[in-house]
Amino acid sequence: MKVDILLGLQWGDEGKGKVVDVLTPRYDMVARFQGGPNAGHTLEFDGRKVVLRSIPSGVFQGNINIVGNGVVLDPVLFAGEARELLETGSDLKSILKISKKAHLILPTHRLLDAAGEKAKGKDKIGTTGKGIGPTYTDKTSRNGLRLGDVLEPDFDKRFNAAVERHLTMLARLDATPDKAVLDELTARWLEAVAFIRSNFEIIDSEHYVNKALAAGKTMLCEGAQGTMLDVDFGSYPFVTSSNTISAGACTGLGIAPNKINDVYGIFKAYCTRVGSGPFPTELFDETGAEIRRIGHEFGAVTGRERRCGWIDLVALRYAIMINGVTKLIMMKSDVLDGFPTIKACTAYEIDGVQTPDFPYSIDDTDRIRPIYTELPGWTTDLTKATSEADFPKEFKDYIAFLERELGVPVCIVSVGPDRKQTIELKK
Ligand code: GDP
Ligand code: IMO
Ligand code: MG
């Protein structure tokens, strides 16, 4: 029995999509367990670049891919993404299966997301605007619609009732949509639902997965967002609305904790964040701008500039603890090529007192002073490296330093966006 999980340890965009694609041939199945089209997972191979939002990143290797019950699905965005892949000759219809229990994002959820953000004013979260918060809110308040519901005879009635409820909420926020606009959005949404029904298998994924595991199949669970965006353990309230942590794979797929084997924790050699919220090691200077430029740190979903900073080992240690990470994967190492010095935050000083532990809140960034260790940089072009033998001494020292500080081995290092620019370390 083998279930491994791969998830982000920072604020998302660590490079999950790339590595899931690389690891896929080692498993029978790949499954997304939470989040929705707020995710943007980028894959590059054979001169092609693809950004996936709702579809798992294992669809290019012929394996079975599953959209789990913990995912929230926007039929319009999903159908658009699926159509694009089908046009390029993908065998998506035969390999992709979707959970009946995945919750549906309605057009009015997106309107509520936008209206909610507007009402928050300067305190807005900076969401991706995809209706994620309102959809998970409906799920936990037991008002949601699930994909399996579209197969029921009273679906139209339930859909209309949900829309009416949302319109009442929108009116309270002074955000009543134009009727013609809403009618158009609804028509497109229903068309997309029909497309999904007629082209994809909508299944009891918890039964499917557990039967496959019992028959000796293996599965890689793909996380979206990152641990610092987890609704319980992230930098609340500047988080997403799902459990992005390893426990989320159990609830988001219906697999028991004792089935989990390895937890791959993935992080960038530095740190980024998109949207609002605290970020203790954020750089506002030329170095931050340089990292953004070299790392092309612009959001895959919204195109927004990603905020950049040095690696934060206080937050990483916390993420490793919460997730039970057994193997680390370091991404975008090449982006640090040429920096004379690299900094790593090893502790926070809060109100003058040093602590290695991640605190209850990091909201008041003025009170938190990151304590840095400086390490020498390297001048080698890491994008050309094909094995550990090509690593300069300073880079090897950086990896060894991180392993000492974090207490978990780094097993894979990524040195460029392409599938091939991935180096497995011999341990
Ligand atoms: P995800 O959301 O975790 O899947 O990550 P994103 O796709 O949002 O962001 C990662 C970005 O970095 C994408 O543009 C990738 O193509 C790119 N990328 C991934 N690994 C590397 C790497 O090792 N080096 C460089 N330079 N880019 C990388
Ligand atoms: P991937 O899977 C980076 C951020 C948003 C915002 C907050 C809440 O590509 O790593 P939401 O729309 O979820 O209500 O927004 O979370 N966010 C992400 N940041 N990568 C992501 O996904 C993200 N998904 C959401 O910017 O700050
Ligand atoms: Mg992303």
Short mmCIF file of C-alpha atoms and ligand atoms in Angstrom, two decimals:
data_model
loop_
_atom_site.label_atom_id
_atom_site.label_comp_id
_atom_site.label_asym_id
_atom_site.label_seq_id
_atom_site.Cartn_x
_atom_site.Cartn_y
_atom_site.Cartn_z
CA MET A 1 0.00 0.00 0.00
CA LYS A 2 1.57 3.26 -0.99
CA VAL A 3 0.13 6.74 -0.83
CA ASP A 4 2.52 9.69 -0.93
CA ILE A 5 1.60 13.35 -0.65
CA LEU A 6 3.27 16.30 -2.32
CA LEU A 7 2.42 19.72 -0.95
CA GLY A 8 3.68 23.28 -0.70
CA LEU A 9 5.44 24.44 2.47
CA GLN A 10 5.35 28.19 1.82
CA TRP A 11 2.67 30.56 0.45
CA GLY A 12 1.99 28.59 -2.74
CA ASP A 13 3.60 28.60 -6.20
CA GLU A 14 6.53 26.50 -4.97
CA GLY A 15 6.54 24.47 -8.20
CA LYS A 16 4.18 21.67 -7.18
CA GLY A 17 2.86 21.14 -10.70
CA LYS A 18 6.29 20.63 -12.18
CA VAL A 19 7.34 18.00 -9.64
CA VAL A 20 4.02 16.14 -9.64
CA ASP A 21 4.48 15.73 -13.40
CA VAL A 22 8.04 14.49 -12.86
CA LEU A 23 7.03 11.97 -10.17
CA THR A 24 3.84 10.74 -11.87
CA PRO A 25 5.43 7.76 -13.70
CA ARG A 26 6.25 6.25 -10.27
CA TYR A 27 2.54 5.97 -9.33
CA ASP A 28 -0.64 4.43 -10.73
CA MET A 29 -2.80 7.42 -9.83
CA VAL A 30 -2.51 11.13 -9.12
CA ALA A 31 -5.19 12.96 -7.12
CA ARG A 32 -5.87 16.59 -6.25
CA PHE A 33 -7.30 16.84 -2.74
CA GLN A 34 -8.26 20.48 -2.12
CA GLY A 35 -8.43 23.97 -3.53
CA GLY A 36 -9.85 24.89 -6.89
CA PRO A 37 -9.03 27.17 -9.79
CA ASN A 38 -7.27 29.54 -7.38
CA ALA A 39 -4.35 27.19 -8.10
CA GLY A 40 -2.09 27.66 -11.10
CA HIS A 41 0.27 24.74 -11.58
CA THR A 42 2.82 25.19 -14.35
CA LEU A 43 4.37 22.34 -16.31
CA GLU A 44 7.03 22.65 -18.98
CA PHE A 45 8.10 19.75 -21.20
CA ASP A 46 8.94 19.10 -24.86
CA GLY A 47 8.98 22.87 -25.51
CA ARG A 48 5.42 23.15 -24.23
CA LYS A 49 4.14 25.17 -21.27
CA VAL A 50 0.80 24.35 -19.61
CA VAL A 51 -0.88 25.96 -16.61
CA LEU A 52 -3.36 23.69 -14.82
CA ARG A 53 -5.95 25.03 -12.38
CA SER A 54 -8.40 22.28 -11.49
CA ILE A 55 -6.97 19.34 -13.38
CA PRO A 56 -4.26 17.34 -11.56
CA SER A 57 -0.70 17.65 -12.86
CA GLY A 58 -0.38 13.94 -13.63
CA VAL A 59 -2.45 14.03 -16.85
CA PHE A 60 0.47 14.09 -19.27
CA GLN A 61 1.86 10.67 -18.46
CA GLY A 62 -1.15 8.43 -19.17
CA ASN A 63 -1.97 7.66 -15.52
CA ILE A 64 -5.38 7.79 -13.87
CA ASN A 65 -5.99 11.25 -12.41
CA ILE A 66 -8.65 12.08 -9.84
CA VAL A 67 -10.27 15.32 -8.75
CA GLY A 68 -11.09 14.57 -5.11
CA ASN A 69 -14.06 15.49 -2.94
CA GLY A 70 -12.02 18.21 -1.20
CA VAL A 71 -11.69 20.18 -4.43
CA VAL A 72 -14.09 22.96 -5.41
CA LEU A 73 -14.89 22.96 -9.09
CA ASP A 74 -15.89 25.81 -11.37
CA PRO A 75 -17.54 23.99 -14.32
CA VAL A 76 -16.79 26.84 -16.76
CA LEU A 77 -13.10 27.05 -15.91
CA PHE A 78 -12.81 23.28 -15.73
CA ALA A 79 -14.49 22.81 -19.13
CA GLY A 80 -12.26 25.48 -20.68
CA GLU A 81 -9.15 23.81 -19.31
CA ALA A 82 -10.34 20.35 -20.41
CA ARG A 83 -11.24 21.51 -23.92
CA GLU A 84 -7.78 23.04 -24.38
CA LEU A 85 -6.14 19.76 -23.40
CA LEU A 86 -8.48 17.70 -25.59
CA GLU A 87 -7.63 19.91 -28.58
CA THR A 88 -3.97 19.03 -28.14
CA GLY A 89 -4.80 15.31 -28.32
CA SER A 90 -4.93 14.53 -24.61
CA ASP A 91 -6.61 11.27 -23.53
CA LEU A 92 -8.22 13.19 -20.67
CA LYS A 93 -11.67 11.60 -21.08
CA SER A 94 -10.35 8.15 -20.32
CA ILE A 95 -7.89 9.03 -17.55
CA LEU A 96 -9.65 11.76 -15.54
CA LYS A 97 -12.31 10.97 -12.95
CA ILE A 98 -14.11 13.48 -10.76
CA SER A 99 -15.59 12.98 -7.31
CA LYS A 100 -19.34 13.29 -6.94
CA LYS A 101 -18.65 15.01 -3.64
CA ALA A 102 -16.57 17.86 -5.11
CA HIS A 103 -18.40 21.13 -4.39
CA LEU A 104 -19.46 23.40 -7.24
CA ILE A 105 -18.43 27.03 -7.63
CA LEU A 106 -21.46 28.96 -8.94
CA PRO A 107 -21.22 32.25 -10.85
CA THR A 108 -22.77 33.92 -7.79
CA HIS A 109 -19.93 32.55 -5.60
CA ARG A 110 -17.51 34.54 -7.71
CA LEU A 111 -19.68 37.64 -7.39
CA LEU A 112 -19.77 37.13 -3.61
CA ASP A 113 -15.98 36.76 -3.53
CA ALA A 114 -15.56 40.10 -5.33
CA ALA A 115 -18.21 41.85 -3.23
CA GLY A 116 -16.71 40.47 0.00
CA GLU A 117 -13.26 41.74 -0.93
CA LYS A 118 -14.65 45.16 -1.85
CA ALA A 119 -16.45 45.38 1.48
CA LYS A 120 -13.20 44.63 3.33
CA GLY A 121 -11.54 47.64 1.71
CA LYS A 122 -7.90 47.99 2.68
CA ASP A 123 -8.13 44.80 4.78
CA LYS A 124 -8.94 42.69 1.73
CA ILE A 125 -7.27 39.30 1.45
CA GLY A 126 -6.29 39.76 -2.17
CA THR A 127 -8.07 36.56 -3.21
CA THR A 128 -7.78 35.15 -6.69
CA GLY A 129 -11.43 36.13 -7.25
CA LYS A 130 -12.44 32.60 -8.17
CA GLY A 131 -15.19 32.23 -5.57
CA ILE A 132 -13.16 29.93 -3.33
CA GLY A 133 -14.10 31.43 0.06
CA PRO A 134 -17.88 31.61 -0.59
CA THR A 135 -17.94 28.05 -1.99
CA TYR A 136 -16.15 26.52 1.01
CA THR A 137 -18.38 28.66 3.27
CA ASP A 138 -21.46 27.09 1.65
CA LYS A 139 -19.88 23.67 2.10
CA THR A 140 -19.30 24.08 5.84
CA SER A 141 -22.62 25.86 6.41
CA ARG A 142 -24.26 22.89 4.66
CA ASN A 143 -25.66 24.89 1.79
CA GLY A 144 -23.34 23.71 -0.99
CA LEU A 145 -24.09 22.02 -4.28
CA ARG A 146 -21.96 19.04 -5.22
CA LEU A 147 -21.09 17.65 -8.62
CA GLY A 148 -23.12 14.50 -7.86
CA ASP A 149 -26.19 16.71 -7.47
CA VAL A 150 -26.18 17.49 -11.20
CA LEU A 151 -27.20 13.86 -11.76
CA GLU A 152 -30.34 14.30 -9.62
CA PRO A 153 -33.76 15.18 -11.10
CA ASP A 154 -34.27 18.17 -8.81
CA PHE A 155 -30.93 19.79 -9.65
CA ASP A 156 -32.46 22.84 -11.37
CA LYS A 157 -34.58 23.57 -8.31
CA ARG A 158 -31.60 23.32 -5.99
CA PHE A 159 -29.43 25.44 -8.26
CA ASN A 160 -32.10 28.17 -8.44
CA ALA A 161 -32.55 28.11 -4.66
CA ALA A 162 -28.79 28.56 -4.16
CA VAL A 163 -28.72 31.46 -6.62
CA GLU A 164 -31.68 33.13 -4.87
CA ARG A 165 -29.88 32.83 -1.53
CA HIS A 166 -26.72 34.31 -3.01
CA LEU A 167 -28.67 37.18 -4.60
CA THR A 168 -30.08 38.10 -1.20
CA MET A 169 -26.53 38.18 0.18
CA LEU A 170 -25.30 40.21 -2.78
CA ALA A 171 -28.12 42.73 -2.31
CA ARG A 172 -27.00 43.22 1.30
CA LEU A 173 -23.51 43.98 -0.01
CA ASP A 174 -24.99 46.40 -2.54
CA ALA A 175 -23.68 44.20 -5.33
CA THR A 176 -26.80 42.97 -7.14
CA PRO A 177 -25.71 41.85 -10.60
CA ASP A 178 -27.32 43.01 -13.80
CA LYS A 179 -29.97 40.42 -14.77
CA ALA A 180 -28.73 40.06 -18.35
CA VAL A 181 -25.17 39.50 -17.10
CA LEU A 182 -26.32 36.89 -14.58
CA ASP A 183 -28.45 35.11 -17.21
CA GLU A 184 -25.44 34.92 -19.52
CA LEU A 185 -23.17 33.61 -16.73
CA THR A 186 -25.82 31.04 -15.77
CA ALA A 187 -26.27 29.83 -19.35
CA ARG A 188 -22.52 29.33 -19.75
CA TRP A 189 -22.33 27.57 -16.40
CA LEU A 190 -25.14 25.13 -17.24
CA GLU A 191 -23.58 24.44 -20.63
CA ALA A 192 -20.28 23.62 -18.92
CA VAL A 193 -22.04 21.28 -16.47
CA ALA A 194 -23.61 19.46 -19.43
CA PHE A 195 -20.17 19.19 -21.07
CA ILE A 196 -18.69 17.62 -17.92
CA ARG A 197 -21.62 15.20 -17.54
CA SER A 198 -21.34 13.96 -21.08
CA ASN A 199 -17.55 13.69 -21.25
CA PHE A 200 -16.22 12.70 -17.84
CA GLU A 201 -16.75 9.99 -15.31
CA ILE A 202 -18.32 11.38 -12.15
CA ILE A 203 -17.55 8.80 -9.48
CA ASP A 204 -17.66 7.83 -5.83
CA SER A 205 -13.97 8.60 -5.68
CA GLU A 206 -13.46 7.48 -2.07
CA HIS A 207 -14.59 3.95 -3.05
CA TYR A 208 -12.61 4.01 -6.27
CA VAL A 209 -9.40 5.09 -4.56
CA ASN A 210 -9.65 2.69 -1.62
CA LYS A 211 -10.43 -0.27 -3.86
CA ALA A 212 -7.48 0.58 -6.08
CA LEU A 213 -5.18 0.89 -3.05
CA ALA A 214 -6.44 -2.43 -1.68
CA ALA A 215 -5.58 -3.98 -5.05
CA GLY A 216 -1.99 -2.79 -4.66
CA LYS A 217 -2.14 0.41 -6.75
CA THR A 218 -0.18 3.47 -5.67
CA MET A 219 -1.18 7.11 -5.54
CA LEU A 220 0.43 10.53 -5.35
CA CYS A 221 -1.76 13.20 -3.75
CA GLU A 222 -1.22 16.69 -5.16
CA GLY A 223 -1.70 19.66 -2.88
CA ALA A 224 -2.63 23.14 -4.01
CA GLN A 225 -1.66 26.45 -2.38
CA GLY A 226 0.77 26.01 0.51
CA THR A 227 0.95 25.38 4.25
CA MET A 228 1.13 29.07 5.12
CA LEU A 229 -2.20 29.49 3.30
CA ASP A 230 -3.87 26.66 5.28
CA VAL A 231 -7.14 27.82 6.86
CA ASP A 232 -6.14 26.45 10.30
CA PHE A 233 -2.36 26.81 10.43
CA GLY A 234 -1.52 29.49 7.88
CA SER A 235 -1.22 33.24 8.40
CA TYR A 236 -4.94 33.56 9.23
CA PRO A 237 -7.01 35.43 8.09
CA PHE A 238 -4.77 35.93 5.05
CA VAL A 239 -5.18 32.35 3.92
CA THR A 240 -7.30 30.31 1.55
CA SER A 241 -10.39 28.43 2.71
CA SER A 242 -9.20 24.82 2.67
CA ASN A 243 -6.79 22.57 4.55
CA THR A 244 -3.71 22.58 2.38
CA ILE A 245 -1.76 20.39 4.81
CA SER A 246 -1.17 16.62 4.69
CA ALA A 247 -4.29 15.98 6.80
CA GLY A 248 -6.23 17.58 3.93
CA ALA A 249 -5.31 14.63 1.71
CA CYS A 250 -7.23 12.31 4.08
CA THR A 251 -10.37 14.46 4.21
CA GLY A 252 -10.07 15.54 0.57
CA LEU A 253 -9.86 12.01 -0.81
CA GLY A 254 -11.34 9.74 1.86
CA ILE A 255 -8.11 7.91 2.63
CA ALA A 256 -7.13 6.95 6.16
CA PRO A 257 -3.99 8.43 7.80
CA ASN A 258 -2.40 4.97 8.16
CA LYS A 259 -2.25 4.70 4.36
CA ILE A 260 0.11 7.66 4.04
CA ASN A 261 3.73 6.86 3.37
CA ASP A 262 6.00 9.75 2.32
CA VAL A 263 5.11 13.42 2.56
CA TYR A 264 7.10 15.45 0.06
CA GLY A 265 7.44 19.05 1.21
CA ILE A 266 8.26 21.43 -1.57
CA PHE A 267 9.80 24.90 -1.19
CA LYS A 268 11.60 27.54 -3.20
CA ALA A 269 15.25 28.34 -2.44
CA TYR A 270 13.83 31.72 -1.42
CA CYS A 271 10.24 32.74 -0.63
CA THR A 272 7.30 34.42 -2.37
CA ARG A 273 3.75 35.42 -1.58
CA VAL A 274 0.92 36.78 -3.72
CA GLY A 275 -1.98 38.76 -2.26
CA SER A 276 -2.15 40.52 1.10
CA GLY A 277 -0.92 39.34 4.47
CA PRO A 278 2.23 39.25 6.56
CA PHE A 279 5.55 38.06 5.14
CA PRO A 280 8.40 38.52 7.65
CA THR A 281 11.32 38.03 5.23
CA GLU A 282 9.86 40.14 2.42
CA LEU A 283 12.43 42.26 0.58
CA PHE A 284 11.37 45.72 -0.55
CA ASP A 285 14.74 46.54 -2.04
CA GLU A 286 16.64 45.88 -5.27
CA THR A 287 17.40 42.28 -4.20
CA GLY A 288 13.66 41.52 -3.98
CA ALA A 289 13.08 43.07 -7.40
CA GLU A 290 16.01 41.08 -8.79
CA ILE A 291 14.58 37.77 -7.47
CA ARG A 292 11.19 38.68 -8.99
CA ARG A 293 12.76 39.48 -12.35
CA ILE A 294 15.01 36.41 -12.56
CA GLY A 295 12.41 34.05 -11.10
CA HIS A 296 9.58 35.47 -13.28
CA GLU A 297 7.60 35.84 -10.09
CA PHE A 298 4.23 36.83 -11.47
CA GLY A 299 1.05 34.90 -10.60
CA ALA A 300 0.11 32.04 -12.94
CA VAL A 301 -3.63 32.73 -12.35
CA THR A 302 -3.92 36.48 -11.89
CA GLY A 303 -0.64 37.78 -13.37
CA ARG A 304 -0.08 39.74 -10.16
CA GLU A 305 3.46 40.51 -9.03
CA ARG A 306 4.59 38.02 -6.41
CA ARG A 307 6.21 39.54 -3.34
CA CYS A 308 9.73 38.12 -2.89
CA GLY A 309 12.03 37.56 0.08
CA TRP A 310 14.67 35.31 1.61
CA ILE A 311 13.89 31.78 2.73
CA ASP A 312 12.13 31.63 6.10
CA LEU A 313 13.28 28.60 8.10
CA VAL A 314 11.05 29.44 11.08
CA ALA A 315 7.97 29.07 8.88
CA LEU A 316 9.47 26.06 7.08
CA ARG A 317 10.19 24.19 10.33
CA TYR A 318 6.60 24.82 11.38
CA ALA A 319 5.29 23.58 8.02
CA ILE A 320 7.45 20.44 8.25
CA MET A 321 6.08 19.75 11.73
CA ILE A 322 2.41 20.22 10.79
CA ASN A 323 2.71 18.05 7.67
CA GLY A 324 5.06 15.33 8.92
CA VAL A 325 7.34 15.97 5.96
CA THR A 326 9.72 13.07 5.26
CA LYS A 327 11.43 14.40 2.12
CA LEU A 328 12.20 17.92 0.98
CA ILE A 329 12.23 19.21 -2.58
CA MET A 330 13.98 22.50 -3.31
CA MET A 331 12.80 24.48 -6.34
CA LYS A 332 14.11 27.41 -8.36
CA SER A 333 17.65 27.02 -7.05
CA ASP A 334 18.91 28.53 -10.33
CA VAL A 335 17.20 31.84 -9.54
CA LEU A 336 19.82 32.47 -6.84
CA ASP A 337 22.74 32.01 -9.30
CA GLY A 338 25.00 35.05 -9.17
CA PHE A 339 23.88 36.52 -5.85
CA PRO A 340 27.11 37.21 -3.90
CA THR A 341 25.41 36.37 -0.59
CA ILE A 342 22.32 34.36 0.26
CA LYS A 343 20.40 34.92 3.45
CA ALA A 344 18.28 32.47 5.42
CA CYS A 345 16.07 33.46 8.35
CA THR A 346 16.78 31.07 11.23
CA ALA A 347 14.80 32.77 14.02
CA TYR A 348 12.39 35.65 14.65
CA GLU A 349 13.11 38.32 17.24
CA ILE A 350 9.72 39.36 18.60
CA ASP A 351 9.68 42.40 20.87
CA GLY A 352 13.41 41.88 21.41
CA VAL A 353 13.14 38.18 22.32
CA GLN A 354 14.49 35.53 19.94
CA THR A 355 12.29 32.55 19.20
CA PRO A 356 12.89 29.66 16.83
CA ASP A 357 9.15 28.76 16.99
CA PHE A 358 6.53 30.09 14.64
CA PRO A 359 4.27 32.41 16.70
CA TYR A 360 0.46 32.57 16.99
CA SER A 361 0.34 35.56 14.70
CA ILE A 362 2.82 37.25 12.40
CA ASP A 363 0.38 40.03 11.53
CA ASP A 364 2.35 42.76 13.23
CA THR A 365 5.43 42.56 11.01
CA ASP A 366 6.85 45.67 12.66
CA ARG A 367 7.36 43.67 15.87
CA ILE A 368 9.09 40.77 14.10
CA ARG A 369 12.75 41.05 13.17
CA PRO A 370 14.04 38.11 11.12
CA ILE A 371 17.46 36.89 12.28
CA TYR A 372 19.52 35.93 9.25
CA THR A 373 22.44 33.61 8.61
CA GLU A 374 24.45 34.71 5.59
CA LEU A 375 25.90 32.15 3.22
CA PRO A 376 28.20 32.65 0.26
CA GLY A 377 26.51 32.51 -3.15
CA TRP A 378 27.71 30.82 -6.35
CA THR A 379 28.34 31.97 -9.90
CA THR A 380 27.75 28.64 -11.69
CA ASP A 381 24.78 28.48 -14.10
CA LEU A 382 22.72 25.84 -12.30
CA THR A 383 20.25 25.51 -15.20
CA LYS A 384 22.97 23.54 -17.02
CA ALA A 385 23.49 21.07 -14.16
CA THR A 386 22.48 17.49 -14.92
CA SER A 387 23.70 15.82 -11.74
CA GLU A 388 24.98 16.60 -8.27
CA ALA A 389 28.52 16.50 -9.67
CA ASP A 390 27.77 19.79 -11.46
CA PHE A 391 26.86 21.61 -8.25
CA PRO A 392 29.34 24.23 -7.00
CA LYS A 393 30.61 23.83 -3.43
CA GLU A 394 28.63 26.85 -2.19
CA PHE A 395 25.38 25.35 -3.46
CA LYS A 396 26.13 21.99 -1.84
CA ASP A 397 26.86 23.89 1.38
CA TYR A 398 23.51 25.71 1.09
CA ILE A 399 21.68 22.36 0.80
CA ALA A 400 23.63 20.89 3.74
CA PHE A 401 22.86 24.00 5.83
CA LEU A 402 19.13 23.69 5.07
CA GLU A 403 19.11 19.98 5.93
CA ARG A 404 20.81 20.70 9.26
CA GLU A 405 18.41 23.52 10.09
CA LEU A 406 15.29 21.65 8.99
CA GLY A 407 16.17 18.12 10.07
CA VAL A 408 14.81 16.51 6.88
CA PRO A 409 16.81 15.44 3.80
CA VAL A 410 16.52 17.29 0.50
CA CYS A 411 15.88 14.54 -2.06
CA ILE A 412 15.20 16.55 -5.23
CA VAL A 413 16.59 19.85 -6.46
CA SER A 414 15.02 21.77 -9.35
CA VAL A 415 17.28 23.92 -11.51
CA GLY A 416 14.88 25.22 -14.16
CA PRO A 417 11.22 25.09 -15.21
CA ASP A 418 11.57 22.15 -17.60
CA ARG A 419 10.70 18.59 -16.60
CA LYS A 420 14.29 17.60 -17.39
CA GLN A 421 15.81 20.25 -15.13
CA THR A 422 15.21 18.09 -12.06
CA ILE A 423 18.01 16.43 -10.12
CA GLU A 424 17.50 13.62 -7.66
CA LEU A 425 20.08 13.60 -4.87
CA LYS A 426 21.73 10.37 -3.88
CA LYS A 427 21.37 9.79 -0.15
P1 GDP B 1 2.79 25.69 -8.31
O1 GDP B 1 1.54 26.49 -8.15
O2 GDP B 1 3.35 25.25 -7.00
O3 GDP B 1 2.62 24.53 -9.25
O4 GDP B 1 3.87 26.67 -8.96
P2 GDP B 1 3.61 27.73 -10.14
O5 GDP B 1 3.47 27.00 -11.42
O6 GDP B 1 2.51 28.69 -9.77
O7 GDP B 1 4.93 28.58 -10.06
C1 GDP B 1 6.19 28.02 -10.25
C2 GDP B 1 6.85 28.74 -11.43
O8 GDP B 1 8.22 28.47 -11.41
C3 GDP B 1 6.36 28.27 -12.78
O9 GDP B 1 6.42 29.32 -13.69
C4 GDP B 1 7.36 27.17 -13.15
O10 GDP B 1 7.47 26.98 -14.55
C5 GDP B 1 8.62 27.76 -12.59
N1 GDP B 1 9.63 26.80 -12.11
C6 GDP B 1 9.42 25.61 -11.50
N2 GDP B 1 10.60 25.08 -11.10
C7 GDP B 1 11.56 25.96 -11.47
C8 GDP B 1 12.97 25.99 -11.31
O11 GDP B 1 13.59 25.11 -10.73
N3 GDP B 1 13.62 27.07 -11.83
C9 GDP B 1 12.98 28.08 -12.45
N4 GDP B 1 13.69 29.10 -12.91
N5 GDP B 1 11.64 28.09 -12.62
C10 GDP B 1 10.95 27.04 -12.12
P1 IMO B 2 -1.02 27.39 -6.15
O1 IMO B 2 -1.72 26.05 -6.01
C1 IMO B 2 -0.34 31.35 -4.42
C2 IMO B 2 -3.71 33.15 -2.22
C3 IMO B 2 -4.35 34.37 -2.83
C4 IMO B 2 -4.82 35.07 -1.58
C5 IMO B 2 -5.25 33.92 -0.68
C6 IMO B 2 -6.74 33.62 -0.72
O2 IMO B 2 -0.79 27.82 -7.53
O3 IMO B 2 0.19 27.42 -5.27
P2 IMO B 2 -8.36 32.50 -2.51
O4 IMO B 2 -8.65 32.86 -3.92
O5 IMO B 2 -7.84 31.13 -2.32
O6 IMO B 2 -9.52 32.80 -1.59
O7 IMO B 2 -7.19 33.52 -2.06
O8 IMO B 2 -4.53 32.78 -1.14
N1 IMO B 2 -3.64 31.97 -3.14
C7 IMO B 2 -2.52 31.54 -3.72
N2 IMO B 2 -1.26 32.05 -3.73
N3 IMO B 2 -0.60 30.20 -5.06
C8 IMO B 2 -1.84 29.65 -5.04
O9 IMO B 2 -2.11 28.42 -5.54
C9 IMO B 2 -2.87 30.36 -4.39
N4 IMO B 2 -4.19 30.12 -4.20
C10 IMO B 2 -4.65 31.12 -3.42
O10 IMO B 2 -3.43 35.15 -3.55
O11 IMO B 2 -3.73 35.72 -0.95
MG MG B 3 0.79 28.37 -8.66
#
